[in-house]
Coordinates of C-alpha atoms in Angstrom, one line a residue:
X28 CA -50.3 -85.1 58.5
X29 CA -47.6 -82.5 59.4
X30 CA -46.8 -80.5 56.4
X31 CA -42.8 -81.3 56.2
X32 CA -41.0 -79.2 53.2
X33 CA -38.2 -82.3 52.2
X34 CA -35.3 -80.4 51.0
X35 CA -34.2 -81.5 47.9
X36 CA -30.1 -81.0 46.9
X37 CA -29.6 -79.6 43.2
X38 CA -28.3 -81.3 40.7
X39 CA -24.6 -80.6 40.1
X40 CA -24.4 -79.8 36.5
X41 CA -21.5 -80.1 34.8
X42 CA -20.6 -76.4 33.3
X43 CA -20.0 -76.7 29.7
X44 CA -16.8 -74.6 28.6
X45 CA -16.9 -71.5 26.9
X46 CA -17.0 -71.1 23.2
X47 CA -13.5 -69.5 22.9
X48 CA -12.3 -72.6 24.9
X49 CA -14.3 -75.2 22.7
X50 CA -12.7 -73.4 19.8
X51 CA -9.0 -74.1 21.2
X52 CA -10.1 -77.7 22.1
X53 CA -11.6 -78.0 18.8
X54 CA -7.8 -76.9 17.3
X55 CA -6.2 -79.4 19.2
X56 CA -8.7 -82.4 18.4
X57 CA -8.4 -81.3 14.8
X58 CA -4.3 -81.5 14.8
X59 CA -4.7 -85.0 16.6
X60 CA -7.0 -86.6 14.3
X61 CA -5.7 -85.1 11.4
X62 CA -2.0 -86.6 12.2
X63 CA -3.9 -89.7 12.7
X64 CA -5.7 -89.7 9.6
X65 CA -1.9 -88.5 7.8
X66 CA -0.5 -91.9 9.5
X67 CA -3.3 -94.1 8.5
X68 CA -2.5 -93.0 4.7
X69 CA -4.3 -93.2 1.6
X70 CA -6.3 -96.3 0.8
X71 CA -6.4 -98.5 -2.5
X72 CA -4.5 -98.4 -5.8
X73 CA -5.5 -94.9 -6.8
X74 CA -4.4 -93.8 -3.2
X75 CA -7.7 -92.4 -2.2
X76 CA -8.5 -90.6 1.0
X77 CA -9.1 -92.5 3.8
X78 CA -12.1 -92.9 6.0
X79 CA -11.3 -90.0 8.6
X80 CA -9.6 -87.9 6.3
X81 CA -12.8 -88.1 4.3
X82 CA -14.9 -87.2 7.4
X83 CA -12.8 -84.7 8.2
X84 CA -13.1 -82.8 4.6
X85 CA -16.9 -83.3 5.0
X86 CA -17.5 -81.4 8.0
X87 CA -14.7 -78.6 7.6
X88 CA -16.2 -78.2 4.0
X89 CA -19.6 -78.2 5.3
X90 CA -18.8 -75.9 8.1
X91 CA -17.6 -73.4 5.3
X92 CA -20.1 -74.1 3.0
X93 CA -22.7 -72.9 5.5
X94 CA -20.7 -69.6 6.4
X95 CA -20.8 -68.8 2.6
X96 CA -24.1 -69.4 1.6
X97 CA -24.8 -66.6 4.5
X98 CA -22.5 -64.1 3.1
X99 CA -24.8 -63.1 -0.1
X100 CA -28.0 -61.7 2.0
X101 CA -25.6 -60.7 4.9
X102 CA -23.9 -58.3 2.4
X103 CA -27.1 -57.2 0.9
X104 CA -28.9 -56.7 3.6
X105 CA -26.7 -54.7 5.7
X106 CA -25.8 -52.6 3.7
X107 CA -28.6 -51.5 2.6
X108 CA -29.7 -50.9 6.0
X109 CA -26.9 -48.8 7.2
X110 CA -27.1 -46.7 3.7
X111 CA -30.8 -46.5 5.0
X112 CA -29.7 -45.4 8.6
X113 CA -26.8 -43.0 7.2
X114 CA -29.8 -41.1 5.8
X115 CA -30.0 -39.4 9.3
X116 CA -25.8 -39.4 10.2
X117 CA -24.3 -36.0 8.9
X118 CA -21.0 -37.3 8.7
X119 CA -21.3 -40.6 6.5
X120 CA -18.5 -39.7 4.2
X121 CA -16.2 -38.9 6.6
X122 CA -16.7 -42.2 7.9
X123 CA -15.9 -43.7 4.5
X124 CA -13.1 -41.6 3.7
X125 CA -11.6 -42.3 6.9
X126 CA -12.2 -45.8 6.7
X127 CA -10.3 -45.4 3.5
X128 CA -7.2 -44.0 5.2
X129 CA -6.7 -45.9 7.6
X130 CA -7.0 -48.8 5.6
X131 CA -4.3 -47.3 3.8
X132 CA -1.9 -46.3 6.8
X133 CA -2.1 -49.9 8.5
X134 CA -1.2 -51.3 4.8
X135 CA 2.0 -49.6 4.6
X136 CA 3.3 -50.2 8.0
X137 CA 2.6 -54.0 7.6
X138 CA 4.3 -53.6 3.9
X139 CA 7.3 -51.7 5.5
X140 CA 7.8 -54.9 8.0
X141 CA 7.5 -56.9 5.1
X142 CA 10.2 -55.5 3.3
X143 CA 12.5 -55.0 6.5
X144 CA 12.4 -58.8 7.7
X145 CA 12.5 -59.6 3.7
X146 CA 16.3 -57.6 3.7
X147 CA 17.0 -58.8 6.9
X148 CA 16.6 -62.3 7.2
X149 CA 16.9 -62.6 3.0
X150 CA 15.1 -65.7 3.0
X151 CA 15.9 -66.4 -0.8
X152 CA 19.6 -67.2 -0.3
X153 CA 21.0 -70.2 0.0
X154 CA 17.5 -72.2 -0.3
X155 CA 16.9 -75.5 -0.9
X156 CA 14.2 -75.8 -2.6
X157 CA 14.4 -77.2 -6.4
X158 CA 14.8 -74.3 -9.5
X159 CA 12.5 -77.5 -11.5
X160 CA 9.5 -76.4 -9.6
X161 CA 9.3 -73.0 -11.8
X162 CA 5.9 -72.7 -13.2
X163 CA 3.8 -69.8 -14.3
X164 CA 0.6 -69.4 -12.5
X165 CA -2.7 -69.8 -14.3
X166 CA -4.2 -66.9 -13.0
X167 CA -2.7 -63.2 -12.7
X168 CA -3.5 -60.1 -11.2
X169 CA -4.8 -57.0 -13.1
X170 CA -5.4 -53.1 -12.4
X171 CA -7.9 -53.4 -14.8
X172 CA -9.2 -56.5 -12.8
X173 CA -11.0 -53.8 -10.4
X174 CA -12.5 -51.7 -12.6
X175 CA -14.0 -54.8 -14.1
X176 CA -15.0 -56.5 -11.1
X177 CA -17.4 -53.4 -9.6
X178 CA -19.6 -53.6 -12.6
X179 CA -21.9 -56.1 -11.9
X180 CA -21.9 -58.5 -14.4
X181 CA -25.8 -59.4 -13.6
X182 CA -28.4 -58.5 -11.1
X183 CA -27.1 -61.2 -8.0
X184 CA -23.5 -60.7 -9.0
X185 CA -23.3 -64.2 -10.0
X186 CA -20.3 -66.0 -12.1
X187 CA -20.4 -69.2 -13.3
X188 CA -17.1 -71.6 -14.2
X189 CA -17.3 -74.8 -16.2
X190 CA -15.4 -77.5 -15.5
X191 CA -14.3 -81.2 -16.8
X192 CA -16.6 -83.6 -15.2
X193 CA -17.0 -87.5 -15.6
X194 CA -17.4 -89.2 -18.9
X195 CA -16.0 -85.6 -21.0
X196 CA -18.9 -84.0 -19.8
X197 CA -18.6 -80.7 -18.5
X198 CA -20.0 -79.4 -14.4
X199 CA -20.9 -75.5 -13.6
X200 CA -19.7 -74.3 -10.2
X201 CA -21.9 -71.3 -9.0
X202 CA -19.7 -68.3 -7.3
X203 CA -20.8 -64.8 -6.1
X204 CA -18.2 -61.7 -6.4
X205 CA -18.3 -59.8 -3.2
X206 CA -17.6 -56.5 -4.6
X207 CA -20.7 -56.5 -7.0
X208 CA -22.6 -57.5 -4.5
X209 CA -21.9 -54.3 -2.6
X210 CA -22.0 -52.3 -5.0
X211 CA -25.3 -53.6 -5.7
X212 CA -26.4 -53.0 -2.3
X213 CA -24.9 -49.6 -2.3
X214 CA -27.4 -48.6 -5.6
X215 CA -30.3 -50.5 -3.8
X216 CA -29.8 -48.6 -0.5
X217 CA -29.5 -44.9 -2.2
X218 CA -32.6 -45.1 -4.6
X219 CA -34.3 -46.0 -1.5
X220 CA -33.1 -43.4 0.4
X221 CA -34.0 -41.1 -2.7
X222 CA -37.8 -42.4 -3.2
X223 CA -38.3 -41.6 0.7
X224 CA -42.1 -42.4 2.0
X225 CA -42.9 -44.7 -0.3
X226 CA -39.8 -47.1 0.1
X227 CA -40.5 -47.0 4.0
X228 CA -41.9 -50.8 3.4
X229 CA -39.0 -52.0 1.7
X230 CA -36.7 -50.7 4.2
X231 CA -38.7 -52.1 7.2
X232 CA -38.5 -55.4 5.1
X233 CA -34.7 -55.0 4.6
X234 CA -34.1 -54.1 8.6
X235 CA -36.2 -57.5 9.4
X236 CA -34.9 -59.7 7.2
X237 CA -32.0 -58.6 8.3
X238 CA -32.5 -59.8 11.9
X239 CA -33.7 -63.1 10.6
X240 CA -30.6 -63.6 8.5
X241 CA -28.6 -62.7 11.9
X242 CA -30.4 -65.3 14.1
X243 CA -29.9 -68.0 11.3
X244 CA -25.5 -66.8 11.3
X245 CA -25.6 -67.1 15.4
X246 CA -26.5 -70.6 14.9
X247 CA -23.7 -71.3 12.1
X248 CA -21.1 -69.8 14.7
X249 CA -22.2 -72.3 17.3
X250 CA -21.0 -74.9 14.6
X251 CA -17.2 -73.6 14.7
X252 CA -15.8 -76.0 17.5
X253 CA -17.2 -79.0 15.2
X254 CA -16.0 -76.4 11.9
X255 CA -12.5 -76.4 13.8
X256 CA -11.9 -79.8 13.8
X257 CA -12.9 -80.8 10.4
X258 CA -10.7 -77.6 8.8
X259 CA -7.6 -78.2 10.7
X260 CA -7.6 -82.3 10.7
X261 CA -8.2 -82.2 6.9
X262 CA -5.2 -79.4 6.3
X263 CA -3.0 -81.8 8.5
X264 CA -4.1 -84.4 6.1
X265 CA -4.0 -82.6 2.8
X266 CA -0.5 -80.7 3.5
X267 CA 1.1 -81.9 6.5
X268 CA 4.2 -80.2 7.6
X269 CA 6.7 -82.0 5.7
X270 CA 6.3 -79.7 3.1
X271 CA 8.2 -76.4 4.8
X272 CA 11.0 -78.3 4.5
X273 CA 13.3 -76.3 1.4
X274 CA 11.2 -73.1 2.4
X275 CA 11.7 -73.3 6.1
X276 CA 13.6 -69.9 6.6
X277 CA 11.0 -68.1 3.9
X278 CA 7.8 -69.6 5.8
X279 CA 9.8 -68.7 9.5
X280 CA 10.2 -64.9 7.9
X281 CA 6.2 -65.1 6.9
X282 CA 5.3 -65.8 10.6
X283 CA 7.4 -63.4 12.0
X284 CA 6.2 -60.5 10.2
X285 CA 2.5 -61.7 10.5
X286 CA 3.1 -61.8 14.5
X287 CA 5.0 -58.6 14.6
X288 CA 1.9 -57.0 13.3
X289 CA -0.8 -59.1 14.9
X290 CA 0.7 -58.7 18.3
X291 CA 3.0 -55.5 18.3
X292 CA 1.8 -53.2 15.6
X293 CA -2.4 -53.8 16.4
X294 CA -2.2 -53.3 19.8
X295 CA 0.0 -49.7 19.4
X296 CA -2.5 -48.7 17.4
X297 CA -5.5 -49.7 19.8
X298 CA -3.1 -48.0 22.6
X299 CA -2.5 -44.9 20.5
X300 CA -6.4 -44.3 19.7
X301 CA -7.2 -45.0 23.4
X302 CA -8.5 -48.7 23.0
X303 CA -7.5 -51.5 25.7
X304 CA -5.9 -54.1 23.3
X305 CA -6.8 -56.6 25.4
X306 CA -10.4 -55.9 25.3
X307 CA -9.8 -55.4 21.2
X308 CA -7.6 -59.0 21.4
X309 CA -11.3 -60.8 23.5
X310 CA -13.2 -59.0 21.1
X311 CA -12.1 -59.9 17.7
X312 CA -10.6 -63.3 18.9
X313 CA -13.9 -65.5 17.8
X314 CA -13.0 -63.9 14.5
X315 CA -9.2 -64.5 14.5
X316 CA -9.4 -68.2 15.4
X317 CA -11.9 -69.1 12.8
X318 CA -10.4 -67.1 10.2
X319 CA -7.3 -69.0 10.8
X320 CA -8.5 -72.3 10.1
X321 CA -11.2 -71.5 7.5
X322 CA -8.7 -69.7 5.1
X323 CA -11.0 -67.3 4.1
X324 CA -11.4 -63.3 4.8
X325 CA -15.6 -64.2 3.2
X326 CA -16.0 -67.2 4.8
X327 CA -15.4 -65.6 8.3
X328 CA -17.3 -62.1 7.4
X329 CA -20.1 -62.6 9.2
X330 CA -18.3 -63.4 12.6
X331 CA -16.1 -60.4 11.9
X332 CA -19.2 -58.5 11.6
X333 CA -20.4 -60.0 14.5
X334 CA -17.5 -59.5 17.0
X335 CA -17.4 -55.5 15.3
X336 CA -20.7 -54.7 16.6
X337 CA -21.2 -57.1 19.4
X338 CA -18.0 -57.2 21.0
X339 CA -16.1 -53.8 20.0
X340 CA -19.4 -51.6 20.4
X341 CA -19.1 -50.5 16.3
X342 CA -22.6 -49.2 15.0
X343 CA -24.1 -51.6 13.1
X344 CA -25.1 -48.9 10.6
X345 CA -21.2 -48.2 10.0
X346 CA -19.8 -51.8 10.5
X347 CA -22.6 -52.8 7.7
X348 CA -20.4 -51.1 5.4
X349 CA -16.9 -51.3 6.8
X350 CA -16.8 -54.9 7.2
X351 CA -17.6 -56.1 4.0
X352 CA -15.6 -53.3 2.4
X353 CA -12.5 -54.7 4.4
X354 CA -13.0 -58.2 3.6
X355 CA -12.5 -57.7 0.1
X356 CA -9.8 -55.3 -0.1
X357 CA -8.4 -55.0 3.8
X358 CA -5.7 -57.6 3.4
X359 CA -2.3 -56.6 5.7
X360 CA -1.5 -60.6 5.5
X361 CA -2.4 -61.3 1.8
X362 CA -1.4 -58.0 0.9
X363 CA 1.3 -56.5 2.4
X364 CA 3.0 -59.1 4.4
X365 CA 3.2 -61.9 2.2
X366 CA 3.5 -60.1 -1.3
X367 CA 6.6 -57.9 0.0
X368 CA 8.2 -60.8 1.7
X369 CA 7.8 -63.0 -1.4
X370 CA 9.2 -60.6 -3.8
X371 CA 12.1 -60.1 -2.2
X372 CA 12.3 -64.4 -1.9
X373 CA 11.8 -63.9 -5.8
X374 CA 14.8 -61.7 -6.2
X375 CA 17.3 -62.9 -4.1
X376 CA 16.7 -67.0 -5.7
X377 CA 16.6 -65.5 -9.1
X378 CA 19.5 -63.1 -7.9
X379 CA 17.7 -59.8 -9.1
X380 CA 18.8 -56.7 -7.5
X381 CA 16.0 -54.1 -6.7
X382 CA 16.1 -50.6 -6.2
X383 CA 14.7 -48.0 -4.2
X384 CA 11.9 -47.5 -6.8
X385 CA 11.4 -51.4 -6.3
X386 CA 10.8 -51.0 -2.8
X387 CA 8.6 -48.1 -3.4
X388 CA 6.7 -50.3 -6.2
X389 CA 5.9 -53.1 -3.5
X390 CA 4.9 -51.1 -1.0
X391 CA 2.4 -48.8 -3.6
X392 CA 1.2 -52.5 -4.9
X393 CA 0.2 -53.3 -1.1
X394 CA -1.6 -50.6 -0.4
X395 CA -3.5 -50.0 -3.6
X396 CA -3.1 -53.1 -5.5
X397 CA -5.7 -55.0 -3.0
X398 CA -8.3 -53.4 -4.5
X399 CA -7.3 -54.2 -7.8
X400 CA -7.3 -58.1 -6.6
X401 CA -10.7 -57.6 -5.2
X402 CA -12.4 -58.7 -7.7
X403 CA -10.4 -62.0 -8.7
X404 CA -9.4 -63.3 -4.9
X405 CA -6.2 -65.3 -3.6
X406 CA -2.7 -63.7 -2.6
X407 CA -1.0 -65.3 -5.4
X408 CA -3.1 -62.9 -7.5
X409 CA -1.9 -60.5 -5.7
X410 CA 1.7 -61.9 -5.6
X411 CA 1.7 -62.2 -9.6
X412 CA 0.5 -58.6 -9.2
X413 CA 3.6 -57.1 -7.9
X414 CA 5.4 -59.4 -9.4
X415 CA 4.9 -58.1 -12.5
X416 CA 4.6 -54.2 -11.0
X417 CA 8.4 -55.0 -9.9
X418 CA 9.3 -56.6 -13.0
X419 CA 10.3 -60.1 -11.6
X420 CA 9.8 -63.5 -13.4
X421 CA 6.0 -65.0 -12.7
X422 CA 7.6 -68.3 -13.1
X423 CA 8.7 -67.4 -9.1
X424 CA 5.4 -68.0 -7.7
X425 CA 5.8 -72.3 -8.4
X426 CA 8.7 -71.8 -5.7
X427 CA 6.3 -71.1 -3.2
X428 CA 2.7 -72.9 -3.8
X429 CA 4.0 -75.8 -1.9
X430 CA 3.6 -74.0 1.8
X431 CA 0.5 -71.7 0.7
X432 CA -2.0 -73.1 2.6
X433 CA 0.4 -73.4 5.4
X434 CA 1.1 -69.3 4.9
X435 CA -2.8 -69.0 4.2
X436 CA -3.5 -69.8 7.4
X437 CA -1.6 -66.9 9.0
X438 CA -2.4 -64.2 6.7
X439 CA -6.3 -64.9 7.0
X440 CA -6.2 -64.5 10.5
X441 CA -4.3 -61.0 10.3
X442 CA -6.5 -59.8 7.7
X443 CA -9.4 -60.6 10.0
X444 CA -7.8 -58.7 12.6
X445 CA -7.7 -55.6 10.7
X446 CA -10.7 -55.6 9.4
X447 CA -12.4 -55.4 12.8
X448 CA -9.7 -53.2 13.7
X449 CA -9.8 -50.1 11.6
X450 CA -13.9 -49.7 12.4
X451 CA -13.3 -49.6 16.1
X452 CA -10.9 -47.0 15.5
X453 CA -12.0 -45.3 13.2
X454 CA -15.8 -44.5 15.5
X455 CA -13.3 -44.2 18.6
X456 CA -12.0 -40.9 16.8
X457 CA -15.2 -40.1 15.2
X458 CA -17.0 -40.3 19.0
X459 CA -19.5 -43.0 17.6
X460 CA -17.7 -46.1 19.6
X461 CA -19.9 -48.4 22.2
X462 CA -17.4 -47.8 25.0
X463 CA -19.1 -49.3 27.5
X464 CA -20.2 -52.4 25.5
X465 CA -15.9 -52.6 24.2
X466 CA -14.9 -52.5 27.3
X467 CA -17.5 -55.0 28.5
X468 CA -17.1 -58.2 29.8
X469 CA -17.1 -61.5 27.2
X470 CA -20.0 -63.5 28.0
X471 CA -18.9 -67.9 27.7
X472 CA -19.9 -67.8 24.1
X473 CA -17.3 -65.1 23.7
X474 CA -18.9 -62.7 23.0
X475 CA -21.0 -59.8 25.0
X476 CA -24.6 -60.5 25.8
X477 CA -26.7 -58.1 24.2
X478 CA -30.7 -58.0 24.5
X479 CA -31.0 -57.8 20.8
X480 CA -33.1 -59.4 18.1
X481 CA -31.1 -61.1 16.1
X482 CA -27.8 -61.9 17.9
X483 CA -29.3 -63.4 21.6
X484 CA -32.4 -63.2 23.3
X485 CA -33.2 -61.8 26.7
X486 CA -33.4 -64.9 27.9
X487 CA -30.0 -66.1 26.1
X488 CA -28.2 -63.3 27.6
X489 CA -29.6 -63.3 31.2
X490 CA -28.2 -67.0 31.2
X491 CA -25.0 -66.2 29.8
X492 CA -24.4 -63.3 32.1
X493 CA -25.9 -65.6 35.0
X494 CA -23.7 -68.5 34.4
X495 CA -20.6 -66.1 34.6
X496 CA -21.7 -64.8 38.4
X497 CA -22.3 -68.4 39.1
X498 CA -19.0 -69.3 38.2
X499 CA -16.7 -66.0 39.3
X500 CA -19.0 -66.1 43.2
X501 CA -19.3 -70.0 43.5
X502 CA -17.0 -72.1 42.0
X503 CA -17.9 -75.0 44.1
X504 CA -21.0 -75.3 42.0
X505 CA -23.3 -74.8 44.7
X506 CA -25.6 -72.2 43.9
X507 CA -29.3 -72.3 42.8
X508 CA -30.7 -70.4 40.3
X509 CA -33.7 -70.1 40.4
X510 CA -35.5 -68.7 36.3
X511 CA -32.9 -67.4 33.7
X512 CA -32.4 -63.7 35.0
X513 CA -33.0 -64.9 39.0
X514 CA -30.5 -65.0 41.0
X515 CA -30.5 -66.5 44.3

């Protein structure tokens, strides 16, 4: 027998798309089922959801669910790592003062666009939206609420809220405060630094949990297409768009000033500190989108984490404490955008003239007042907050619940933008910036491969970075690979 080799054709396989583009597909699918799910209505005499709606709120709440039950050890863990890792950086406090600062400067820019659109469009004139909707909010912002809410109340910094349940009985709902936690952390990490040899093992134990705890959140990101749809459909459903209606011009004014600094004033200040903003706008854009339809600056930590280090080359041992930091207090949507915008709203349907010292009153509530909102979360805490700084009627925050969530959407997805922003920038000027890795290219997942416990493997990145040359040298498909780093 002659020893023939048959050539055998490859299989054409179908390229799956890239998780930015799943994302955008799942934003679309989401808007299309959750208009379908608004026309099918609600069901029965007590007009309960229907079927899809339903599903919908199951897997968006589920989807969420899952990023917050990883925020806890996330927080922990990191930053007690990076305390433990600062032990050999000589300029830690810089890095936390500057942090600090610029924190501070990106506030009061987005606060002085706030109150510019507020004066010139004056969104509160000539509304149509009904006085009867007046109502005084049942929770308020505090400056004491800070100071409160960095003492940790117990050892997890848990809280714990009763609530009416079936039959009079009464339900507990189990919620964790952010800022404790790090503050926790913060303690945990310096008496370990302080005890030296001996709290080696707990530190190693720390640095591998923490790796663990990564792996498990780089499987909960894979979820976000499917997290997308659920999110989006069910705020469709629960809100629809009717409801801009009266408070068109005020929600227009909201957009506008969270574009002008999402796409004007972030990329100056990428330009200004030497950063390609559209290498920062492909880095941070994983976070962006799912901060968007998740609503929440926690919820979407750990991706913002995750694009910080991965994507925008921050050290993990600085990002570990600049991230969660910024979630909790680094709000130029919630906090400056939308509190300055609204006040003015407030004044001009209650006809209320403010002064100068007004103005000055919003814009030192934006950049300080964040903090003192940390601890008790939501932008109409914050709104009530200057408010009450300004001396306007509380009663003015019923005008605007009705096209919150629609505004919430917005602001999230801003705030997630600075708070990935201001740690690039701040290790770009402190010389501690991946440059190579920021400037690198996005791998289909979106984000960069990196041979890294914890985020992909070896193999996981050789097939990401192989499946890109595939695609860019042979788009007919054609080529063999031959192994996951191979290439023929």
């Amino acid at each position: 027998m002659s020893a023939q080799t048959a050539e055998v054709k490859p299989k054409r396989r179908i390229p799956l798309p890239s998780f930015g583009v799943q994302v955008v597909l799942g934003l679309f699918l989401g808007l299309i089922l959750g208009f379908v799910a608004l026309q099918i209505g609600p069901v029965g005499e007590e007009a309960e959801p229907n079927w899809l709606a339903v599903t919908l709120q199951t897997i968006g709440g589920t989807f969420v669910t899952l990023l917050r039950t990883i925020v806890p050890p996330l927080i922990v863990l990191a930053v007690i790592s990076s305390i433990a890792n600062l032990r050999n950086v000589t300029n830690a406090a810089r890095l936390a003062w500057k942090t600090l600062l610029w924190f501070a400067i990106t506030a009061l820019i987005a606060v002085a666009i706030g109150i510019a659109l507020g004066l010139g469009i004056r969104p509160g004139l000539n509304s149509a939206v009904d006085e009867s909707t007046l109502s005084e909010p049942s929770s308020q912002g505090s400056w004491l609420a800070f100071i409160e809410s960095i003492v940790p109340a117990n050892f997890l910094g848990l809280a714990a809220d009763t609530y009416p349940a079936d039959e009079g009985s009464l339900g507990v709902s189990l919620s964790f405060n952010a800022l404790q936690l790090i503050v926790i952390a913060i303690v945990l990490g310096i008496a370990a630094v302080k005890v030296g040899k001996q709290a080696e093992p707990f530190i190693k134990f720390t640095e591998s949990t923490l790796q663990v705890v990564l792996k498990v959140l780089w499987w909960v990101i894979r979820l976000a297409p499917i997290g997308t749809v659920g999110l989006l459909g069910n705020a469709v459903y629960s809100y629809g768009w009717g409801t801009i209606g009266a408070l068109g011009k005020y929600t227009l004014t909201i957009y506008i000033g969270l574009a002008l600094v999402l796409f004007v004033v972030y990329p100056i200040l990428s330009l200004v500190n030497g950063l390609s903003p559209i290498k920062y706008f492909s880095g941070v854009w994983p976070a962006v989108q799912l901060g968007f339809v998740s609503r929440s600056s926690m919820g979407t930590m750990p991706v913002t984490q995750r694009v910080t280090e991965q994507n925008l080359g921050v050290p993990r041992y600085y990002s570990a404490f600049a991230v969660p930091f910024g979630a909790t207090t680094k709000m130029d949507g919630c906090a400056a955008i939308y509190p300055a915008i609204s006040a003015i709203f407030v004044a001009q349907f209650t006809n209320t003239e403010l002064s100068i010292t007004s103005y000055l009153l919003i814009a030192f509530v934006s950049v300080i007042g964040s903090a003192a909102t940390a601890g008790t979360t939501g932008a109409t805490v914050m709104l009530t907050l200057t408010l009450s700084t300004v001396g306007l009627p509380l009663e003015g925050v019923g005008l605007l619940l009705a096209v919150d969530p629609i505004l919430d959407m917005g602001r999230t997805a801003v705030n997630v933008a600075g708070q990935a922003l201001v740690p690039a920038i701040v290790a770009k000027r402190e010389g501690i910036l991946d440059l190579v890795r920021f400037n690198a290219r996005r791998g289909p997942s979106g984000f960069v491969p990196v041979d890294e416990p914890g985020t992909l493997s070896a193999e996981e990145a050789a097939a990401e970075a192989a499946t890109e040359d595939a695609e860019e040298n042979d788009p007919e498909g054609e080529r063999v690979t031959v192994g996951t780093a191979s290439k023929s």
